[in-house]
Short mmCIF file of C-alpha atoms in Angstrom, two decimals:
data_model
loop_
_atom_site.label_atom_id
_atom_site.label_comp_id
_atom_site.label_asym_id
_atom_site.label_seq_id
_atom_site.Cartn_x
_atom_site.Cartn_y
_atom_site.Cartn_z
CA MET Q 1 -62.42 69.45 -0.23
CA PHE Q 2 -59.03 71.22 -0.18
CA GLU Q 3 -57.53 71.99 2.75
CA LYS Q 4 -55.00 75.61 2.30
CA TYR Q 5 -51.01 75.06 3.17
CA ASN Q 6 -49.23 77.63 4.01
CA ASP Q 7 -51.30 79.62 2.43
CA MET Q 8 -49.37 78.31 -1.40
CA ALA Q 9 -50.88 74.73 -1.87
CA LEU Q 10 -53.39 72.77 -1.40
CA VAL Q 11 -53.54 69.73 -0.37
CA PRO Q 12 -56.10 67.38 -1.02
CA GLN Q 13 -58.55 65.91 2.31
CA PRO Q 14 -58.41 62.23 3.20
CA HIS Q 15 -62.22 62.17 2.15
CA ASP Q 16 -61.18 62.89 -2.03
CA LEU Q 17 -58.62 60.52 -1.80
CA ALA Q 18 -60.60 57.72 -0.85
CA ASN Q 19 -62.72 58.51 -3.46
CA GLY Q 20 -59.83 58.78 -6.01
CA TYR Q 21 -58.66 55.43 -5.18
CA LYS Q 22 -62.49 53.88 -5.41
CA GLU Q 23 -62.49 55.51 -9.11
CA ALA Q 24 -58.86 53.88 -9.80
CA ALA Q 25 -60.15 50.65 -8.35
CA GLN Q 26 -63.57 50.34 -10.25
CA LEU Q 27 -61.41 50.82 -13.83
CA VAL Q 28 -59.65 48.35 -12.65
CA ILE Q 29 -62.28 45.68 -12.48
CA GLU Q 30 -63.98 47.10 -15.78
CA GLN Q 31 -60.91 46.57 -17.46
CA ALA Q 32 -60.30 43.00 -15.81
CA LEU Q 33 -63.97 42.27 -16.71
CA PHE Q 34 -64.16 43.77 -20.56
CA ARG Q 35 -60.21 41.33 -21.02
CA PHE Q 36 -62.08 38.98 -19.54
CA GLU Q 37 -65.47 39.19 -21.58
CA ARG Q 38 -63.63 39.81 -25.19
CA ASP Q 39 -60.86 36.96 -24.66
CA ARG Q 40 -63.29 34.80 -24.27
CA LEU Q 41 -66.10 36.05 -26.95
CA MET Q 42 -62.99 35.31 -28.97
CA ARG Q 43 -62.42 31.91 -28.01
CA ASP Q 44 -65.70 31.31 -29.58
CA ILE Q 45 -65.68 33.54 -32.05
CA ASP Q 46 -63.05 31.63 -33.37
CA LYS Q 47 -64.55 28.40 -32.67
CA ALA Q 48 -68.07 29.39 -34.52
CA LEU Q 49 -65.30 29.87 -37.29
CA GLU Q 50 -63.26 27.12 -37.49
CA GLU Q 51 -66.84 25.02 -37.50
CA ARG Q 52 -68.54 26.90 -39.81
CA ASP Q 53 -71.35 28.03 -37.42
CA LYS Q 54 -72.56 30.83 -39.16
CA ALA Q 55 -75.58 31.63 -36.47
CA LEU Q 56 -73.47 30.88 -33.57
CA PHE Q 57 -70.62 33.61 -35.21
CA LEU Q 58 -73.20 35.81 -35.66
CA THR Q 59 -74.91 35.78 -32.30
CA LEU Q 60 -71.10 35.80 -31.16
CA SER Q 61 -70.20 38.39 -32.76
CA THR Q 62 -73.05 40.89 -31.77
CA GLN Q 63 -72.67 39.69 -28.29
CA TYR Q 64 -68.77 41.58 -28.73
CA ASN Q 65 -70.17 44.86 -30.17
CA GLU Q 66 -72.72 44.63 -27.44
CA LEU Q 67 -69.32 44.35 -25.14
CA ARG Q 68 -67.08 46.83 -26.73
CA ASP Q 69 -70.20 49.79 -26.68
CA ARG Q 70 -70.37 48.77 -22.67
CA TYR Q 71 -67.45 49.72 -22.29
CA ARG Q 72 -66.95 51.89 -25.04
CA HIS Q 73 -65.76 54.85 -21.75
CA LEU Q 74 -62.04 52.39 -21.83
CA GLU Q 75 -61.30 53.70 -25.19
CA GLY Q 76 -57.41 55.05 -25.25
CA ILE Q 77 -56.87 53.15 -21.93
CA HIS Q 78 -54.79 49.40 -22.65
CA THR Q 79 -56.82 47.07 -22.78
#
């Protein structure tokens, strides 16, 4: 996993860096998907409220809550 360098420091090997980049890329993708879906749902919820469509509002609100639950691991990360 790590190589010794001058008996003082550990230097990550390329394999470790690739995993770090993969995890970072996955996080970026998940954030983008969350933002896209969140923004779409918020627009649709606003429209349902304007049109006083209670059934649609409740359906969309449930979808919004499920979305937040699915991406709960992103909490604390600026989205």
